[in-house]
Amino acid sequence: MRLAIQTLLLPGRDLAEQFDNAARYGFDGVEIAIDPTFDLTMHMAEVQRAMKSSGLPVSNLCTHPMHDPLVPDSNERARRLQVLKELLSQADELGASGVVSVPVRPPYQFPDLSPWKDSYALTYDFAIAALTEWAATLPSGTAALLLEPLNRYEAHFLNRIGQAVDLAQAIGHPRVQALADFFHMNIEEADISAALLAAGERLGMVHVADNNRLQPGRGCLNFRPGFAALKAIGYQNFISIECWSPQGPVIEGAPDSALPETVHFLRSEWAGA
Ligand code: LER
Ligand code: MN
């Protein structure tokens, strides 16, 4: 098991301190969150220095709603698709496995054109067309676009892993995969392990939080069935901690004691799965 944690959850005055803390807590990698306050292009050298001094790799890059590509305005959509392409190149440069992407979420939603096509079918067909065309223009590299389903309160398109896997399969490019976030799955899936088993090789990345979106071990989610499924499909990539409260990213307790506890908890759940 390789455990990562998002930068938004790590204490530290700069990236070097954050990466050092992640290493000290027992993590194997760091997921870099890109948002309006953090422009990766301006921080590439700093990330590389932090990786070197801590010895930790970057597991993947996490995007923000400002990166969701399938917006109605065609110029803005082209710009966002270009940004995603550049982020994939930066992920490759850092040795990271991929870039998280939510194709579309509120306030954007495709119209309901029933009985011809409802909103979901229209979005699905458009996503296949737009992302297939986009994937064909990728320069060589290996980092994947990681399609992330969110729960129904955050998105209307892609709520379950099977839907992201179907979309990835329809696009049919090796650099387009699905991401499984246990917090969203706990709301939307009938059976977390069955969904992971069905995803198989199309699963490119995993996010974890407990049912209340605090760090694993601080809620009532049983991680073992899902971890057993990850073992069964031979999942090798990182499992990354992503915790949120309604006010923003959160770790319950003092990170210096709470995060090593989380690492210990997840490793023992994995061992027992
Ligand atoms: C949002 O809830 C989420 O899970 C992120 O990984 C993507 O923005
Ligand atoms: Mn997530």
Short mmCIF file of C-alpha atoms and ligand atoms in Angstrom, two decimals:
data_model
loop_
_atom_site.label_atom_id
_atom_site.label_comp_id
_atom_site.label_asym_id
_atom_site.label_seq_id
_atom_site.Cartn_x
_atom_site.Cartn_y
_atom_site.Cartn_z
CA MET A 1 0.00 0.00 0.00
CA ARG A 2 1.30 3.45 -0.93
CA LEU A 3 -0.29 6.29 1.00
CA ALA A 4 -0.39 9.92 -0.06
CA ILE A 5 -1.92 13.07 1.39
CA GLN A 6 -3.09 16.29 -0.23
CA THR A 7 -1.02 19.43 0.27
CA LEU A 8 -4.15 21.21 1.57
CA LEU A 9 -4.00 19.00 4.68
CA LEU A 10 -0.30 19.28 5.46
CA PRO A 11 1.07 21.81 7.94
CA GLY A 12 4.20 23.70 6.95
CA ARG A 13 5.33 27.19 5.97
CA ASP A 14 6.26 26.08 2.46
CA LEU A 15 6.23 22.99 0.26
CA ALA A 16 9.57 21.76 1.62
CA GLU A 17 8.18 21.74 5.16
CA GLN A 18 4.92 20.16 4.01
CA PHE A 19 6.72 17.34 2.18
CA ASP A 20 9.07 16.82 5.16
CA ASN A 21 6.08 16.59 7.48
CA ALA A 22 4.35 14.08 5.16
CA ALA A 23 7.50 11.91 5.26
CA ARG A 24 7.74 12.24 9.04
CA TYR A 25 4.10 11.18 9.46
CA GLY A 26 4.74 8.02 7.43
CA PHE A 27 3.24 8.90 4.03
CA ASP A 28 4.79 7.62 0.79
CA GLY A 29 3.76 10.50 -1.46
CA VAL A 30 2.08 13.90 -1.72
CA GLU A 31 -0.91 14.87 -3.88
CA ILE A 32 -0.56 18.47 -5.01
CA ALA A 33 -3.80 20.46 -4.98
CA ILE A 34 -3.93 23.20 -7.62
CA ASP A 35 -6.39 25.97 -6.87
CA PRO A 36 -6.71 29.75 -7.23
CA THR A 37 -4.05 30.19 -4.52
CA PHE A 38 -1.56 27.71 -5.97
CA ASP A 39 -0.30 27.95 -9.55
CA LEU A 40 1.83 24.89 -10.27
CA THR A 41 3.81 26.54 -13.08
CA MET A 42 5.13 29.11 -10.60
CA HIS A 43 6.07 26.38 -8.11
CA MET A 44 7.60 23.62 -10.29
CA ALA A 45 11.16 24.20 -9.08
CA GLU A 46 10.01 24.41 -5.46
CA VAL A 47 8.08 21.12 -5.81
CA GLN A 48 11.14 19.44 -7.27
CA ARG A 49 13.30 20.70 -4.38
CA ALA A 50 10.71 19.50 -1.83
CA MET A 51 10.60 16.07 -3.47
CA LYS A 52 14.36 15.83 -3.36
CA SER A 53 14.81 16.96 0.24
CA SER A 54 11.97 14.82 1.64
CA GLY A 55 12.51 11.80 -0.62
CA LEU A 56 8.76 11.71 -1.34
CA PRO A 57 7.30 11.58 -4.86
CA VAL A 58 4.26 13.50 -6.08
CA SER A 59 1.47 10.91 -6.36
CA ASN A 60 -0.78 13.00 -8.63
CA LEU A 61 -2.20 16.48 -9.16
CA CYS A 62 -5.66 17.45 -7.93
CA THR A 63 -7.60 20.12 -9.79
CA HIS A 64 -10.24 22.66 -8.75
CA PRO A 65 -13.69 23.46 -10.23
CA MET A 66 -11.93 26.18 -12.28
CA HIS A 67 -10.37 23.30 -14.28
CA ASP A 68 -13.57 21.31 -15.04
CA PRO A 69 -13.39 21.17 -18.85
CA LEU A 70 -16.96 20.76 -20.15
CA VAL A 71 -18.28 24.29 -19.74
CA PRO A 72 -20.76 25.74 -22.27
CA ASP A 73 -18.57 28.55 -23.66
CA SER A 74 -16.44 27.04 -26.43
CA ASN A 75 -13.46 29.40 -25.95
CA GLU A 76 -13.36 28.75 -22.23
CA ARG A 77 -13.75 25.01 -22.83
CA ALA A 78 -10.80 25.02 -25.25
CA ARG A 79 -8.74 26.99 -22.73
CA ARG A 80 -9.50 24.53 -19.92
CA LEU A 81 -8.73 21.52 -22.13
CA GLN A 82 -5.40 23.14 -22.98
CA VAL A 83 -4.68 23.74 -19.26
CA LEU A 84 -5.44 20.06 -18.54
CA LYS A 85 -3.03 19.05 -21.28
CA GLU A 86 -0.32 21.25 -19.75
CA LEU A 87 -1.03 19.81 -16.30
CA LEU A 88 -0.58 16.28 -17.70
CA SER A 89 2.82 17.33 -19.06
CA GLN A 90 3.74 18.83 -15.69
CA ALA A 91 2.58 15.61 -13.99
CA ASP A 92 4.90 13.68 -16.32
CA GLU A 93 7.74 16.06 -15.57
CA LEU A 94 7.24 15.42 -11.83
CA GLY A 95 6.78 11.66 -12.27
CA ALA A 96 3.19 11.91 -10.99
CA SER A 97 0.62 9.36 -12.14
CA GLY A 98 -2.13 11.68 -13.26
CA VAL A 99 -4.39 14.71 -12.99
CA VAL A 100 -7.78 14.54 -11.28
CA SER A 101 -10.63 15.83 -13.42
CA VAL A 102 -14.34 16.34 -12.75
CA PRO A 103 -15.76 16.80 -16.27
CA VAL A 104 -18.57 19.18 -15.25
CA ARG A 105 -20.30 20.26 -12.02
CA PRO A 106 -22.70 23.01 -10.92
CA PRO A 107 -23.27 25.78 -11.75
CA TYR A 108 -22.87 24.16 -15.18
CA GLN A 109 -25.31 21.55 -16.40
CA PHE A 110 -26.25 20.42 -19.89
CA PRO A 111 -29.92 20.91 -20.89
CA ASP A 112 -32.55 18.21 -20.79
CA LEU A 113 -33.45 17.59 -24.44
CA SER A 114 -35.88 14.72 -23.74
CA PRO A 115 -37.24 12.79 -25.45
CA TRP A 116 -34.23 13.09 -27.78
CA LYS A 117 -31.57 13.04 -25.04
CA ASP A 118 -31.81 13.81 -21.34
CA SER A 119 -29.14 15.92 -19.65
CA TYR A 120 -27.03 12.93 -18.63
CA ALA A 121 -27.06 11.32 -22.10
CA LEU A 122 -26.24 14.64 -23.72
CA THR A 123 -23.32 15.27 -21.35
CA TYR A 124 -22.10 11.71 -21.80
CA ASP A 125 -22.07 11.91 -25.60
CA PHE A 126 -20.46 15.34 -25.53
CA ALA A 127 -17.83 14.18 -23.03
CA ILE A 128 -16.90 11.23 -25.27
CA ALA A 129 -16.57 13.49 -28.31
CA ALA A 130 -14.67 16.31 -26.58
CA LEU A 131 -12.31 14.11 -24.55
CA THR A 132 -11.61 11.66 -27.40
CA GLU A 133 -10.58 14.57 -29.63
CA TRP A 134 -8.51 16.04 -26.78
CA ALA A 135 -6.78 12.73 -25.94
CA ALA A 136 -5.72 12.31 -29.57
CA THR A 137 -3.71 15.54 -29.32
CA LEU A 138 -1.75 14.59 -26.18
CA PRO A 139 2.02 14.64 -26.56
CA SER A 140 3.83 11.46 -25.56
CA GLY A 141 3.75 10.69 -21.85
CA THR A 142 2.12 8.43 -19.32
CA ALA A 143 0.27 10.60 -16.78
CA ALA A 144 -3.48 9.95 -16.97
CA LEU A 145 -6.57 12.12 -16.78
CA LEU A 146 -8.35 10.70 -13.72
CA LEU A 147 -12.12 11.08 -14.14
CA GLU A 148 -13.62 11.55 -10.70
CA PRO A 149 -17.28 10.83 -9.87
CA LEU A 150 -18.66 13.04 -7.08
CA ASN A 151 -21.73 12.50 -4.93
CA ARG A 152 -25.15 13.84 -6.03
CA TYR A 153 -24.85 16.98 -3.88
CA GLU A 154 -21.71 18.07 -5.75
CA ALA A 155 -22.32 16.92 -9.34
CA HIS A 156 -25.05 15.61 -11.62
CA PHE A 157 -22.77 13.96 -14.18
CA LEU A 158 -20.72 10.93 -13.01
CA ASN A 159 -21.83 9.92 -9.52
CA ARG A 160 -20.68 6.30 -9.56
CA ILE A 161 -17.40 4.62 -10.50
CA GLY A 162 -19.11 2.48 -13.14
CA GLN A 163 -20.15 5.65 -14.98
CA ALA A 164 -16.59 7.01 -15.01
CA VAL A 165 -15.27 3.63 -16.13
CA ASP A 166 -17.85 3.50 -18.97
CA LEU A 167 -16.81 6.98 -20.07
CA ALA A 168 -13.10 6.10 -19.91
CA GLN A 169 -13.77 2.92 -21.89
CA ALA A 170 -15.79 4.78 -24.51
CA ILE A 171 -12.94 7.29 -24.93
CA GLY A 172 -10.67 4.28 -25.19
CA HIS A 173 -7.36 6.02 -24.55
CA PRO A 174 -4.82 4.51 -22.11
CA ARG A 175 -4.30 7.95 -20.54
CA VAL A 176 -7.94 8.35 -19.49
CA GLN A 177 -8.87 6.47 -16.31
CA ALA A 178 -11.30 6.55 -13.39
CA LEU A 179 -10.71 7.76 -9.84
CA ALA A 180 -12.52 6.18 -6.86
CA ASP A 181 -13.13 8.44 -3.86
CA PHE A 182 -14.37 6.39 -0.90
CA PHE A 183 -16.25 9.39 0.55
CA HIS A 184 -18.37 9.83 -2.58
CA MET A 185 -18.69 6.06 -3.07
CA ASN A 186 -20.05 5.63 0.44
CA ILE A 187 -22.94 7.90 -0.57
CA GLU A 188 -23.56 6.64 -4.10
CA GLU A 189 -22.52 3.01 -4.51
CA ALA A 190 -24.69 0.03 -3.59
CA ASP A 191 -21.51 -1.96 -2.97
CA ILE A 192 -18.09 -0.31 -2.79
CA SER A 193 -16.12 -3.51 -3.36
CA ALA A 194 -18.26 -4.62 -6.32
CA ALA A 195 -17.74 -1.21 -7.95
CA LEU A 196 -13.96 -1.41 -7.48
CA LEU A 197 -13.81 -5.00 -8.74
CA ALA A 198 -15.76 -3.98 -11.85
CA ALA A 199 -13.46 -0.99 -12.45
CA GLY A 200 -10.41 -3.27 -12.63
CA GLU A 201 -7.62 -1.87 -14.76
CA ARG A 202 -9.50 1.33 -15.55
CA LEU A 203 -9.00 2.46 -11.95
CA GLY A 204 -6.14 4.94 -11.94
CA MET A 205 -6.32 6.58 -8.50
CA VAL A 206 -8.02 6.37 -5.10
CA HIS A 207 -9.04 9.10 -2.63
CA VAL A 208 -10.01 8.21 0.94
CA ALA A 209 -11.80 9.97 3.77
CA ASP A 210 -14.19 8.62 6.35
CA ASN A 211 -17.99 8.83 5.95
CA ASN A 212 -17.97 12.29 7.59
CA ARG A 213 -15.07 13.32 5.35
CA LEU A 214 -12.67 13.49 8.28
CA GLN A 215 -9.51 11.43 8.14
CA PRO A 216 -10.04 7.66 7.95
CA GLY A 217 -10.62 6.24 11.44
CA ARG A 218 -12.57 9.31 12.63
CA GLY A 219 -15.94 8.10 11.29
CA CYS A 220 -17.78 4.82 10.81
CA LEU A 221 -16.75 3.67 7.33
CA ASN A 222 -15.39 0.13 7.10
CA PHE A 223 -12.41 0.35 4.72
CA ARG A 224 -11.63 -3.36 4.63
CA PRO A 225 -14.09 -4.57 1.94
CA GLY A 226 -12.93 -1.80 -0.42
CA PHE A 227 -9.26 -2.48 0.35
CA ALA A 228 -9.80 -6.22 -0.27
CA ALA A 229 -11.26 -5.31 -3.68
CA LEU A 230 -8.24 -3.07 -4.45
CA LYS A 231 -5.96 -5.98 -3.60
CA ALA A 232 -8.04 -8.32 -5.80
CA ILE A 233 -7.72 -6.06 -8.86
CA GLY A 234 -3.98 -5.63 -8.24
CA TYR A 235 -4.28 -1.86 -7.65
CA GLN A 236 -0.73 -0.49 -7.30
CA ASN A 237 -1.07 3.28 -7.34
CA PHE A 238 -1.41 5.63 -4.36
CA ILE A 239 -4.32 5.87 -1.96
CA SER A 240 -4.53 9.53 -1.10
CA ILE A 241 -6.21 11.22 1.86
CA GLU A 242 -8.58 14.05 0.98
CA CYS A 243 -10.61 15.48 3.87
CA TRP A 244 -13.06 18.39 3.86
CA SER A 245 -15.42 20.15 6.20
CA PRO A 246 -18.08 22.59 4.97
CA GLN A 247 -15.50 25.32 5.77
CA GLY A 248 -12.70 23.76 3.72
CA PRO A 249 -9.89 21.21 4.05
CA VAL A 250 -9.67 19.78 7.57
CA ILE A 251 -7.80 17.36 9.80
CA GLU A 252 -9.44 16.60 13.14
CA GLY A 253 -6.88 16.99 15.92
CA ALA A 254 -3.27 18.17 15.87
CA PRO A 255 -1.67 16.98 12.60
CA ASP A 256 1.55 15.89 14.37
CA SER A 257 -0.34 13.21 16.28
CA ALA A 258 -3.52 12.77 14.22
CA LEU A 259 -1.82 12.10 10.85
CA PRO A 260 0.61 9.38 12.03
CA GLU A 261 -2.47 7.81 13.66
CA THR A 262 -4.28 7.90 10.28
CA VAL A 263 -1.31 6.28 8.55
CA HIS A 264 -1.24 3.56 11.20
CA PHE A 265 -5.02 3.05 10.93
CA LEU A 266 -5.00 2.74 7.13
CA ARG A 267 -2.02 0.39 7.06
CA SER A 268 -3.67 -1.90 9.60
CA GLU A 269 -6.99 -1.82 7.68
CA TRP A 270 -5.05 -2.75 4.53
CA ALA A 271 -3.20 -5.56 6.31
CA GLY A 272 -6.47 -6.91 7.68
CA ALA A 273 -8.36 -6.70 4.37
C1 LER B 1 -14.42 16.97 -4.54
O1 LER B 1 -15.39 16.54 -3.63
C2 LER B 1 -13.37 15.94 -4.70
O2 LER B 1 -13.51 14.82 -4.25
C3 LER B 1 -12.11 16.32 -5.38
O3 LER B 1 -11.24 15.23 -5.44
C4 LER B 1 -12.29 16.86 -6.77
O4 LER B 1 -12.50 18.24 -6.81
MN MN B 2 -11.88 13.29 -4.30
#
